[in-house]
């Protein structure tokens, strides 16, 4: 049997992390291809419903990338985002998910290398955790 | 001057005074906070009435005898429900007396006779309207709602449990499913635990779904692992949310049925949700909103609740920002937070996620926020106890992830 290849949804904020991902591409940094990027205008645009919908549709992990604290294009969007993510993580824990399946990281526009490192690390975490428990029950 | 004249005069003077006071107060308010809307909780302001937007649900006179084409058949059934919805049907006051003129009640387990075999003997479509409350969580529920669907022209999904799963659907969060629930209910809760210890010490008794009696096999309904909403099991024509639905919703529904039965007026389009508006509960709530930041969640009994200030501003977890309006903010007017029984607005699927977004945004940005560790943020948000149970108190059956999951671990 081939190795488990997780499906990961990555929400990137338009101003920092998406540019960071671009930077990683331009610099030709090698990284796993398990993630699908969805660009949002801000990390605070990521409604908890997006996260739940990703998981409900079979994503093995969800990662939200935003601007560093004090660096948000909209002044305080990332502070809101981290509070919501903290709360939705509590909800996921109550559902029975491993909270490590949801991660929030700060990647700025110049941090292509950090983008590569974060994603590689997250893919490895999810590989260790195995496929989403939701999918297993549906089968 | 007679006694009554005196009384009237006094009363007039009283209201005049009140009006002046109100105007002054209003002026003061507009000066200090121009964004303020709504008035006192205890007076019905023009604003709170205009935002209700409910179609006039006036049935007028009592229903006039039997319909021209003969009585219609009406069935009312409860699946996994508490019975509150059945009782709420009596909220149409004296009109309930004339419902019997309009319809034969062929089934209503809480109030009248009418058995499963009577329904099964009917022709398909012989029942004009079936009003079904409650979620579907065992074989009997499923059998009965499917039978009623087959025999009915119109099925109304009545109440929060039928529409969104309601409280019964929270059972989906028990990881062990029905076995864990049965085990807990029949062995662990004090009254049954004592009974089992006294009489069945060695082998605790859990009711079996089948029993071979000398006269033949007896069968009890089997519990399901997952509680489903009514429209996940059968095709449903109308939704009436609420726990229980309000008098306005019921009157509106009854008026539609009566107009159809007496005058042949076409019914609303299929899939209509009866008794809701398009905006959230906050639009109907007359409390003053100051958009304060909160740091601690409190219960209404722990503080002196300001009767005019928004409950969320006071740190009470109110689901008004995520719940569709239609109930005219009955609970918040009485100082109780909204629990979300009317369900989400049409723009979203997840009421819980919307509520969670709204509440989480109210926690203030701190000075140390730029350097704060993620653990600290989790500590801050942990002031909300049991977020899943609270935000999804009524809508677990319709949420995106409907059941608790168990991590199997990696390889």
Short mmCIF file of C-alpha atoms in Angstrom, two decimals:
data_model
loop_
_atom_site.label_atom_id
_atom_site.label_comp_id
_atom_site.label_asym_id
_atom_site.label_seq_id
_atom_site.Cartn_x
_atom_site.Cartn_y
_atom_site.Cartn_z
CA UNK A 1 0.00 0.00 0.00
CA UNK A 2 1.28 3.41 -0.92
CA UNK A 3 2.04 5.95 1.76
CA UNK A 4 -0.81 8.07 3.06
CA UNK A 5 -0.89 11.38 1.19
CA UNK A 6 -2.91 13.88 3.16
CA UNK A 7 -5.17 16.51 1.66
CA UNK A 8 -4.58 19.87 3.25
CA UNK A 9 -6.45 23.12 2.79
CA UNK A 10 -4.29 26.22 3.33
CA UNK A 11 -5.96 29.59 3.72
CA UNK A 12 -3.46 32.36 2.92
CA UNK A 13 -4.02 36.03 3.52
CA UNK A 14 -3.64 38.15 0.43
CA UNK A 15 -1.12 40.61 1.82
CA UNK A 16 1.47 38.47 3.59
CA UNK A 17 1.20 34.72 3.33
CA UNK A 18 0.03 34.50 -0.26
CA UNK A 19 2.94 36.68 -1.26
CA UNK A 20 5.10 34.48 0.97
CA UNK A 21 3.91 31.42 -0.95
CA UNK A 22 4.72 33.24 -4.17
CA UNK A 23 8.18 33.96 -2.82
CA UNK A 24 8.69 30.30 -2.01
CA UNK A 25 7.72 29.42 -5.57
CA UNK A 26 9.94 32.03 -7.16
CA UNK A 27 12.86 30.85 -5.04
CA UNK A 28 12.10 27.27 -6.22
CA UNK A 29 12.01 25.89 -2.70
CA UNK A 30 11.11 22.19 -2.61
CA UNK A 31 8.05 21.25 -0.60
CA UNK A 32 5.33 18.60 -0.49
CA UNK A 33 2.39 19.09 -2.82
CA UNK A 34 -0.35 17.98 -0.46
CA UNK A 35 -1.86 21.38 0.11
CA UNK A 36 -4.34 23.48 -1.82
CA UNK A 37 -4.10 27.21 -1.27
CA UNK A 38 -7.20 29.35 -0.97
CA UNK A 39 -6.50 33.06 -1.02
CA UNK A 40 -8.50 35.22 1.35
CA UNK A 41 -8.21 38.95 1.82
CA UNK A 42 -7.32 38.52 5.48
CA UNK A 43 -6.89 35.66 7.93
CA UNK A 44 -9.96 37.06 9.68
CA UNK A 45 -11.95 36.36 6.51
CA UNK A 46 -11.64 32.67 7.28
CA UNK A 47 -15.03 31.97 8.78
CA UNK A 48 -15.07 28.93 11.10
CA UNK A 49 -17.64 27.57 8.67
CA UNK A 50 -14.88 27.37 6.01
CA UNK A 51 -12.81 25.22 8.34
CA UNK A 52 -15.70 22.95 9.23
CA UNK A 53 -16.69 22.67 5.58
CA UNK A 54 -13.13 21.72 4.60
CA UNK A 55 -13.07 19.01 7.23
CA UNK A 56 -16.59 17.84 6.36
CA UNK A 57 -15.54 17.46 2.72
CA UNK A 58 -12.63 15.26 3.66
CA UNK A 59 -9.64 17.49 4.31
CA UNK A 60 -7.13 15.86 6.63
CA UNK A 61 -5.90 19.15 7.99
CA UNK A 62 -6.51 22.87 7.71
CA UNK A 63 -3.84 25.53 8.05
CA UNK A 64 -4.49 29.26 8.21
CA UNK A 65 -1.64 31.59 7.39
CA UNK A 66 -1.77 35.29 8.18
CA UNK A 67 0.36 38.35 8.76
CA UNK A 68 2.50 38.52 11.87
CA UNK A 69 0.90 40.15 14.92
CA UNK A 70 1.09 43.95 14.64
CA UNK A 71 1.61 43.54 10.91
CA UNK A 72 -1.95 43.08 9.67
CA UNK A 73 -2.97 45.01 6.58
CA UNK A 74 -6.27 45.73 8.31
CA UNK A 75 -4.65 46.63 11.68
CA UNK A 76 -6.31 43.93 13.81
CA UNK A 77 -7.62 41.18 11.56
CA UNK A 78 -5.13 38.59 12.68
CA UNK A 79 -5.97 39.18 16.36
CA UNK A 80 -9.60 38.40 15.61
CA UNK A 81 -8.57 35.38 13.58
CA UNK A 82 -6.44 33.88 16.33
CA UNK A 83 -9.30 34.21 18.85
CA UNK A 84 -11.70 32.49 16.49
CA UNK A 85 -9.22 29.78 15.64
CA UNK A 86 -8.60 29.19 19.34
CA UNK A 87 -12.34 28.79 19.89
CA UNK A 88 -12.94 26.60 16.84
CA UNK A 89 -10.04 24.46 18.01
CA UNK A 90 -11.88 23.89 21.29
CA UNK A 91 -14.95 22.94 19.25
CA UNK A 92 -12.95 20.50 17.12
CA UNK A 93 -11.51 18.98 20.27
CA UNK A 94 -15.05 18.43 21.56
CA UNK A 95 -15.94 16.73 18.30
CA UNK A 96 -13.02 14.38 18.88
CA UNK A 97 -10.56 15.72 16.31
CA UNK A 98 -6.93 16.04 17.23
CA UNK A 99 -6.46 19.81 17.64
CA UNK A 100 -3.20 19.51 15.70
CA UNK A 101 -5.26 19.13 12.53
CA UNK A 102 -5.92 22.85 12.66
CA UNK A 103 -3.00 25.22 12.71
CA UNK A 104 -2.56 28.97 12.60
CA UNK A 105 0.82 30.37 11.57
CA UNK A 106 2.20 33.77 10.78
CA UNK A 107 4.08 34.07 7.48
CA UNK A 108 5.05 37.47 6.09
CA UNK A 109 5.50 38.38 2.43
CA UNK A 110 9.25 37.98 2.63
CA UNK A 111 9.26 34.64 4.40
CA UNK A 112 9.19 32.17 1.53
CA UNK A 113 11.48 29.92 3.50
CA UNK A 114 9.22 29.96 6.54
CA UNK A 115 6.27 29.13 4.29
CA UNK A 116 8.11 26.07 2.99
CA UNK A 117 9.15 25.02 6.49
CA UNK A 118 5.69 25.49 7.98
CA UNK A 119 3.92 23.55 5.25
CA UNK A 120 6.45 20.72 5.28
CA UNK A 121 6.15 20.49 9.02
CA UNK A 122 2.34 20.53 8.89
CA UNK A 123 2.22 17.84 6.20
CA UNK A 124 4.45 15.66 8.36
CA UNK A 125 2.23 16.24 11.41
CA UNK A 126 -0.85 15.21 9.47
CA UNK A 127 0.96 12.17 8.06
CA UNK A 128 1.66 11.10 11.60
CA UNK A 129 -1.95 11.65 12.65
CA UNK A 130 -3.28 9.62 9.74
CA UNK A 131 -6.37 10.23 7.61
CA UNK A 132 -9.22 12.31 8.93
CA UNK A 133 -11.45 10.34 11.31
CA UNK A 134 -14.51 11.69 9.56
CA UNK A 135 -13.68 10.00 6.28
CA UNK A 136 -13.03 6.69 7.98
CA UNK A 137 -16.50 6.70 9.49
CA UNK A 138 -18.17 7.53 6.21
CA UNK A 139 -16.60 4.56 4.47
CA UNK B 1 -66.72 64.51 38.26
CA UNK B 2 -67.44 60.82 38.44
CA UNK B 3 -65.01 58.28 39.74
CA UNK B 4 -64.12 57.07 36.29
CA UNK B 5 -63.57 60.57 34.92
CA UNK B 6 -61.16 61.27 37.66
CA UNK B 7 -59.37 58.10 36.94
CA UNK B 8 -59.17 58.84 33.24
CA UNK B 9 -57.81 62.29 33.80
CA UNK B 10 -55.17 61.04 36.15
CA UNK B 11 -54.18 58.44 33.66
CA UNK B 12 -53.89 60.97 30.82
CA UNK B 13 -51.69 63.20 32.92
CA UNK B 14 -49.55 60.19 33.67
CA UNK B 15 -48.97 59.28 30.04
CA UNK B 16 -48.29 62.88 29.07
CA UNK B 17 -45.66 63.10 31.71
CA UNK B 18 -44.16 59.85 30.60
CA UNK B 19 -43.95 61.03 27.02
CA UNK B 20 -42.08 64.15 28.02
CA UNK B 21 -39.69 62.11 30.07
CA UNK B 22 -39.17 59.78 27.17
CA UNK B 23 -38.41 62.62 24.77
CA UNK B 24 -35.87 64.08 27.13
CA UNK B 25 -34.29 60.72 27.55
CA UNK B 26 -34.19 60.17 23.82
CA UNK B 27 -32.48 63.52 23.29
CA UNK B 28 -29.91 62.72 25.89
CA UNK B 29 -29.29 59.39 24.27
CA UNK B 30 -28.84 60.74 20.76
CA UNK B 31 -26.35 63.26 22.08
CA UNK B 32 -24.16 60.79 23.84
CA UNK B 33 -24.36 57.85 21.48
CA UNK B 34 -25.71 58.49 18.00
CA UNK B 35 -25.49 54.82 17.00
CA UNK B 36 -27.95 53.74 19.67
CA UNK B 37 -31.14 52.15 18.42
CA UNK B 38 -34.22 50.78 20.12
CA UNK B 39 -35.82 51.78 23.37
CA UNK B 40 -36.63 50.24 26.67
CA UNK B 41 -37.27 46.53 26.90
CA UNK B 42 -40.56 46.96 28.59
CA UNK B 43 -42.25 49.45 26.29
CA UNK B 44 -43.20 48.42 22.82
CA UNK B 45 -41.46 51.03 20.69
CA UNK B 46 -42.58 51.82 17.18
CA UNK B 47 -39.24 50.53 16.00
CA UNK B 48 -39.61 47.11 17.57
CA UNK B 49 -43.04 46.71 16.01
CA UNK B 50 -41.95 47.76 12.53
CA UNK B 51 -39.03 45.37 12.48
CA UNK B 52 -41.27 42.41 13.26
CA UNK B 53 -42.37 42.31 9.62
CA UNK B 54 -44.48 39.25 10.20
CA UNK B 55 -47.43 38.98 7.85
CA UNK B 56 -50.65 39.66 9.69
CA UNK B 57 -51.64 36.30 11.07
CA UNK B 58 -55.16 37.33 11.89
CA UNK B 59 -57.63 34.55 11.34
CA UNK B 60 -60.44 36.99 11.87
CA UNK B 61 -63.61 35.29 13.03
CA UNK B 62 -63.57 31.72 14.17
CA UNK B 63 -63.51 29.23 11.32
CA UNK B 64 -66.99 29.05 9.74
CA UNK B 65 -68.19 25.46 10.12
CA UNK B 66 -67.07 22.72 7.78
CA UNK B 67 -65.29 23.57 4.50
CA UNK B 68 -67.45 23.41 1.33
CA UNK B 69 -65.75 20.25 0.07
CA UNK B 70 -65.98 18.46 3.38
CA UNK B 71 -63.59 18.31 6.28
CA UNK B 72 -59.91 17.93 5.63
CA UNK B 73 -57.86 15.29 7.39
CA UNK B 74 -55.22 16.54 9.81
CA UNK B 75 -52.52 14.44 11.44
CA UNK B 76 -50.21 15.67 14.16
CA UNK B 77 -47.33 13.47 15.13
CA UNK B 78 -44.34 13.64 17.44
CA UNK B 79 -41.10 11.84 16.78
CA UNK B 80 -38.12 12.47 19.12
CA UNK B 81 -39.64 15.53 20.79
CA UNK B 82 -40.57 16.67 24.26
CA UNK B 83 -44.24 17.35 23.53
CA UNK B 84 -43.84 21.10 23.88
CA UNK B 85 -44.58 21.57 20.20
CA UNK B 86 -47.90 19.70 20.55
CA UNK B 87 -48.84 21.90 23.47
CA UNK B 88 -47.82 25.02 21.56
CA UNK B 89 -50.46 24.23 18.94
CA UNK B 90 -53.01 25.22 21.57
CA UNK B 91 -51.56 28.76 21.52
CA UNK B 92 -54.02 29.73 18.80
CA UNK B 93 -56.40 30.31 21.69
CA UNK B 94 -60.13 29.84 21.13
CA UNK B 95 -59.61 29.07 17.46
CA UNK B 96 -58.49 25.61 18.47
CA UNK B 97 -62.17 24.92 19.19
CA UNK B 98 -63.09 25.45 15.56
CA UNK B 99 -60.19 23.49 14.13
CA UNK B 100 -62.40 20.48 14.76
CA UNK B 101 -64.97 21.99 12.37
CA UNK B 102 -62.40 22.31 9.65
CA UNK B 103 -60.57 19.05 10.07
CA UNK B 104 -60.84 15.48 11.23
CA UNK B 105 -57.89 14.92 13.49
CA UNK B 106 -56.96 11.44 12.33
CA UNK B 107 -53.91 11.19 14.55
CA UNK B 108 -52.54 13.17 17.47
CA UNK B 109 -50.86 10.89 19.97
CA UNK B 110 -50.81 13.47 22.76
CA UNK B 111 -54.50 14.37 22.56
CA UNK B 112 -56.62 11.98 20.54
CA UNK B 113 -56.86 8.38 19.48
CA UNK B 114 -55.71 7.22 16.07
CA UNK B 115 -53.39 4.30 15.62
CA UNK B 116 -50.71 3.35 13.18
CA UNK B 117 -52.98 0.75 11.50
CA UNK B 118 -55.69 3.41 10.96
CA UNK B 119 -53.20 5.53 9.05
CA UNK B 120 -51.82 2.53 7.18
CA UNK B 121 -55.37 1.66 6.02
CA UNK B 122 -55.82 5.09 4.41
CA UNK B 123 -55.37 5.90 0.75
CA UNK B 124 -52.21 7.71 -0.31
CA UNK B 125 -52.75 11.45 -0.04
CA UNK B 126 -55.90 11.08 2.03
CA UNK B 127 -54.44 13.22 4.82
CA UNK B 128 -54.31 16.86 3.74
CA UNK B 129 -51.78 18.10 6.30
CA UNK B 130 -49.40 16.30 8.63
CA UNK B 131 -47.70 18.40 11.25
CA UNK B 132 -44.66 16.51 12.50
CA UNK B 133 -42.51 17.66 15.39
CA UNK B 134 -39.33 16.07 16.65
CA UNK B 135 -36.16 14.58 15.25
CA UNK B 136 -35.87 11.02 13.95
CA UNK B 137 -33.84 8.80 16.23
CA UNK B 138 -35.38 5.34 16.28
CA UNK B 139 -37.08 2.82 14.00
CA UNK B 140 -40.56 3.80 15.13
CA UNK B 141 -39.95 7.50 14.35
CA UNK B 142 -38.67 6.62 10.91
CA UNK B 143 -41.51 4.21 10.14
CA UNK B 144 -44.22 6.66 11.23
CA UNK B 145 -42.86 9.73 9.45
CA UNK B 146 -42.40 7.73 6.24
CA UNK B 147 -45.94 6.40 6.57
CA UNK B 148 -47.35 9.87 7.17
CA UNK B 149 -45.40 11.25 4.23
CA UNK B 150 -46.92 8.60 2.00
CA UNK B 151 -50.45 9.33 3.14
CA UNK B 152 -50.20 13.14 3.24
CA UNK B 153 -50.41 15.88 0.66
CA UNK B 154 -48.52 18.37 2.81
CA UNK B 155 -45.97 17.70 5.54
CA UNK B 156 -45.05 20.51 7.89
CA UNK B 157 -41.72 20.22 9.69
CA UNK B 158 -42.71 21.73 13.01
CA UNK B 159 -40.34 22.95 15.71
CA UNK B 160 -36.60 23.15 16.19
CA UNK B 161 -36.08 19.39 16.63
CA UNK B 162 -37.77 18.53 13.33
CA UNK B 163 -36.07 21.40 11.47
CA UNK B 164 -32.53 21.30 12.91
CA UNK B 165 -32.27 18.29 15.20
CA UNK B 166 -32.76 20.30 18.37
CA UNK B 167 -31.61 19.04 21.73
CA UNK B 168 -32.00 15.34 20.81
CA UNK B 169 -29.34 15.78 18.11
CA UNK B 170 -26.74 16.63 20.76
CA UNK B 171 -26.75 12.89 21.41
CA UNK B 172 -24.71 12.64 18.21
CA UNK B 173 -21.76 13.95 20.21
CA UNK B 174 -21.65 10.90 22.47
CA UNK B 175 -18.63 9.03 21.08
CA UNK B 176 -19.98 5.57 21.87
CA UNK B 177 -23.30 6.16 20.11
CA UNK B 178 -26.45 4.39 21.26
CA UNK B 179 -24.66 1.75 23.32
CA UNK B 180 -22.98 4.36 25.47
CA UNK B 181 -26.26 6.24 25.87
CA UNK B 182 -28.20 3.11 26.88
CA UNK B 183 -25.42 2.05 29.20
CA UNK B 184 -25.41 5.44 30.90
CA UNK B 185 -29.16 5.79 31.17
CA UNK B 186 -29.84 2.29 32.48
CA UNK B 187 -26.74 1.72 34.62
CA UNK B 188 -25.09 4.95 35.66
CA UNK B 189 -27.65 7.62 36.54
CA UNK B 190 -28.45 7.39 40.29
CA UNK B 191 -32.07 6.21 40.12
CA UNK B 192 -31.36 3.36 37.72
CA UNK B 193 -27.99 2.57 39.27
CA UNK B 194 -29.65 1.97 42.62
CA UNK B 195 -32.36 -0.13 41.03
CA UNK B 196 -29.80 -2.25 39.18
CA UNK B 197 -27.71 -2.62 42.35
CA UNK B 198 -30.76 -3.73 44.35
CA UNK B 199 -32.34 -6.12 41.89
CA UNK B 200 -29.91 -7.02 39.13
CA UNK B 201 -26.58 -6.85 40.81
CA UNK B 202 -24.83 -9.43 38.70
CA UNK B 203 -26.32 -8.76 35.31
CA UNK B 204 -27.75 -5.24 34.90
CA UNK B 205 -30.87 -5.14 32.77
CA UNK B 206 -31.03 -3.06 29.62
CA UNK B 207 -34.30 -3.24 27.70
CA UNK B 208 -34.10 -5.54 24.70
CA UNK B 209 -35.71 -4.59 21.42
CA UNK B 210 -37.09 -8.10 20.93
CA UNK B 211 -38.68 -10.44 23.43
CA UNK B 212 -40.14 -13.82 22.73
CA UNK B 213 -43.31 -13.96 24.84
CA UNK B 214 -45.45 -17.10 24.87
CA UNK B 215 -48.08 -15.19 22.84
CA UNK B 216 -45.60 -14.15 20.19
CA UNK B 217 -42.63 -11.89 19.68
CA UNK B 218 -42.76 -8.42 21.23
CA UNK B 219 -40.80 -5.67 19.52
CA UNK B 220 -39.62 -2.30 20.81
CA UNK B 221 -38.21 0.48 18.58
CA UNK B 222 -34.44 0.36 18.05
CA UNK B 223 -32.42 3.46 18.84
CA UNK B 224 -30.16 4.83 16.09
CA UNK B 225 -26.58 5.99 16.57
CA UNK B 226 -27.27 9.22 14.69
CA UNK B 227 -30.19 11.54 15.29
CA UNK B 228 -31.49 12.95 12.01
CA UNK B 229 -33.67 15.92 11.20
CA UNK B 230 -37.03 15.30 9.59
CA UNK B 231 -36.02 16.56 6.14
CA UNK B 232 -33.02 14.22 6.15
CA UNK B 233 -35.48 11.30 6.28
CA UNK B 234 -38.52 12.42 4.27
CA UNK B 235 -39.49 15.08 1.80
CA UNK B 236 -40.84 18.09 3.68
CA UNK B 237 -43.04 20.91 2.33
CA UNK B 238 -42.82 23.62 4.98
CA UNK B 239 -40.62 24.47 7.92
CA UNK B 240 -41.82 26.13 11.10
CA UNK B 241 -38.81 26.65 13.39
CA UNK B 242 -38.84 27.53 17.05
CA UNK B 243 -38.73 25.83 20.40
CA UNK B 244 -41.68 25.90 20.33
CA UNK B 245 -42.90 27.98 17.36
CA UNK B 246 -44.65 31.17 18.33
CA UNK B 247 -48.32 31.94 18.10
CA UNK B 248 -47.71 34.12 15.04
CA UNK B 249 -46.08 31.26 13.13
CA UNK B 250 -48.83 28.85 14.07
CA UNK B 251 -51.60 31.29 13.16
CA UNK B 252 -49.95 32.01 9.85
CA UNK B 253 -49.66 28.31 9.11
CA UNK B 254 -53.26 27.65 10.15
CA UNK B 255 -54.48 30.59 8.08
CA UNK B 256 -52.72 29.22 5.01
CA UNK B 257 -54.30 25.82 5.57
CA UNK B 258 -57.75 27.31 6.26
CA UNK B 259 -57.60 29.52 3.16
CA UNK B 260 -56.67 26.47 1.16
CA UNK B 261 -59.43 24.33 2.65
CA UNK B 262 -62.24 26.91 2.43
CA UNK B 263 -61.37 29.08 -0.53
CA UNK B 264 -58.89 27.03 -2.52
CA UNK B 265 -56.24 29.75 -2.11
CA UNK B 266 -52.89 28.36 -3.27
CA UNK B 267 -50.43 27.44 -0.55
CA UNK B 268 -47.03 29.15 -0.18
CA UNK B 269 -44.26 27.70 -2.38
CA UNK B 270 -42.73 24.44 -1.25
CA UNK B 271 -39.79 24.75 1.10
CA UNK B 272 -41.01 28.01 2.67
CA UNK B 273 -39.88 28.63 6.22
CA UNK B 274 -42.90 30.05 7.99
CA UNK B 275 -42.58 32.75 10.61
CA UNK B 276 -39.03 34.02 10.06
CA UNK B 277 -37.63 37.27 8.70
CA UNK B 278 -34.46 37.62 6.66
CA UNK B 279 -32.34 39.35 9.29
CA UNK B 280 -31.05 38.31 12.67
CA UNK B 281 -32.68 38.50 16.04
CA UNK B 282 -30.61 41.58 16.96
CA UNK B 283 -32.69 43.56 14.45
CA UNK B 284 -35.80 42.83 16.50
CA UNK B 285 -34.23 43.11 19.91
CA UNK B 286 -35.00 46.49 21.48
CA UNK B 287 -31.97 46.46 23.76
CA UNK B 288 -29.41 49.24 23.46
CA UNK B 289 -26.22 48.12 21.73
CA UNK B 290 -22.97 49.69 22.81
CA UNK B 291 -20.66 47.23 21.05
CA UNK B 292 -18.61 46.76 24.18
CA UNK B 293 -15.70 44.36 24.42
CA UNK B 294 -16.05 41.50 26.86
CA UNK B 295 -13.44 39.58 28.77
CA UNK B 296 -15.52 37.18 30.80
CA UNK B 297 -18.63 35.18 30.09
CA UNK B 298 -21.29 35.28 32.81
CA UNK B 299 -24.67 33.69 33.35
CA UNK B 300 -27.70 35.95 33.81
CA UNK B 301 -28.09 34.92 37.45
CA UNK B 302 -24.53 35.92 38.32
CA UNK B 303 -24.94 39.62 37.59
CA UNK B 304 -27.49 42.37 37.93
CA UNK B 305 -28.76 42.34 34.36
CA UNK B 306 -29.26 45.85 32.98
CA UNK B 307 -32.78 45.73 31.50
CA UNK B 308 -31.96 48.05 28.62
CA UNK B 309 -28.43 47.12 27.59
CA UNK B 310 -27.57 44.43 25.05
CA UNK B 311 -26.93 41.12 26.78
CA UNK B 312 -23.73 40.42 24.87
CA UNK B 313 -22.42 43.81 25.99
CA UNK B 314 -22.96 42.59 29.55
CA UNK B 315 -20.96 39.43 28.96
CA UNK B 316 -23.92 37.07 28.64
CA UNK B 317 -23.59 34.55 25.84
CA UNK B 318 -26.51 35.42 23.57
CA UNK B 319 -26.92 33.77 20.17
CA UNK B 320 -29.00 36.64 18.79
CA UNK B 321 -26.27 37.76 16.34
CA UNK B 322 -26.39 34.36 14.62
CA UNK B 323 -30.07 33.48 14.90
CA UNK B 324 -32.71 34.39 12.37
CA UNK B 325 -35.35 36.79 13.59
CA UNK B 326 -39.05 36.02 13.73
CA UNK B 327 -39.76 35.48 17.39
CA UNK B 328 -39.69 39.23 18.02
CA UNK B 329 -36.96 38.73 20.64
CA UNK B 330 -39.23 37.30 23.30
CA UNK B 331 -36.40 35.91 25.41
CA UNK B 332 -34.06 38.90 25.32
CA UNK B 333 -36.95 41.22 26.22
CA UNK B 334 -37.39 39.13 29.33
CA UNK B 335 -33.70 39.28 30.18
CA UNK B 336 -32.81 35.80 29.01
CA UNK B 337 -30.17 35.30 26.31
CA UNK B 338 -31.16 33.84 22.96
CA UNK B 339 -30.32 30.14 22.69
CA UNK B 340 -30.84 30.05 18.95
CA UNK B 341 -33.97 27.93 18.53
CA UNK B 342 -35.04 29.70 15.31
CA UNK B 343 -31.90 28.45 13.57
CA UNK B 344 -29.44 30.16 11.22
CA UNK B 345 -30.19 32.92 8.74
CA UNK B 346 -30.56 31.87 5.12
CA UNK B 347 -27.10 33.21 4.25
CA UNK B 348 -25.25 30.57 6.27
CA UNK B 349 -25.59 26.89 6.99
CA UNK B 350 -23.81 26.81 10.31
CA UNK B 351 -25.48 28.70 13.08
CA UNK B 352 -22.84 27.59 15.56
CA UNK B 353 -19.95 28.84 13.44
CA UNK B 354 -21.62 32.22 12.98
CA UNK B 355 -22.24 32.57 16.69
CA UNK B 356 -18.70 31.52 17.42
CA UNK B 357 -17.33 34.14 15.01
CA UNK B 358 -19.45 36.87 16.53
CA UNK B 359 -18.61 36.04 20.12
CA UNK B 360 -14.87 35.47 19.56
CA UNK B 361 -14.55 38.89 17.92
CA UNK B 362 -15.83 40.56 21.08
CA UNK B 363 -12.77 39.67 23.08
CA UNK B 364 -10.60 42.81 23.12
CA UNK B 365 -7.18 43.14 21.55
CA UNK B 366 -4.75 43.40 24.43
CA UNK B 367 -1.57 45.46 24.67
CA UNK B 368 0.44 42.28 24.88
CA UNK B 369 -1.34 40.78 21.88
CA UNK B 370 1.60 41.29 19.51
CA UNK B 371 3.88 39.14 21.64
CA UNK B 372 1.34 36.75 23.09
CA UNK B 373 1.80 32.97 22.92
CA UNK B 374 -0.96 30.90 21.32
CA UNK B 375 -1.55 29.07 24.61
CA UNK B 376 -2.52 32.36 26.21
CA UNK B 377 -5.16 32.89 23.53
CA UNK B 378 -6.58 29.46 24.27
CA UNK B 379 -6.70 30.39 27.95
CA UNK B 380 -8.65 33.54 27.09
CA UNK B 381 -11.13 31.67 24.95
CA UNK B 382 -11.54 28.88 27.50
CA UNK B 383 -13.79 31.20 29.48
CA UNK B 384 -16.48 29.86 27.16
CA UNK B 385 -17.36 26.51 28.62
CA UNK B 386 -18.66 23.81 26.29
CA UNK B 387 -18.66 25.89 23.08
CA UNK B 388 -19.91 23.01 20.95
CA UNK B 389 -22.90 22.31 23.17
CA UNK B 390 -23.74 25.97 23.52
CA UNK B 391 -23.39 27.21 19.98
CA UNK B 392 -25.03 24.14 18.48
CA UNK B 393 -27.70 23.68 21.14
CA UNK B 394 -30.44 23.41 18.51
CA UNK B 395 -28.71 22.89 15.18
CA UNK B 396 -26.39 19.91 15.59
CA UNK B 397 -28.54 17.86 13.20
CA UNK B 398 -27.97 20.38 10.40
CA UNK B 399 -24.32 21.24 11.12
CA UNK B 400 -21.54 20.40 8.68
CA UNK B 401 -19.99 17.83 10.99
CA UNK B 402 -22.93 15.99 12.46
CA UNK B 403 -21.27 13.46 14.70
CA UNK B 404 -18.42 13.16 17.11
CA UNK B 405 -15.36 11.46 15.66
CA UNK B 406 -12.65 9.24 17.08
CA UNK B 407 -9.04 9.64 16.02
CA UNK B 408 -7.69 6.27 15.00
CA UNK B 409 -4.07 7.37 15.27
CA UNK B 410 -1.41 7.15 12.57
CA UNK B 411 0.35 4.05 11.33
#
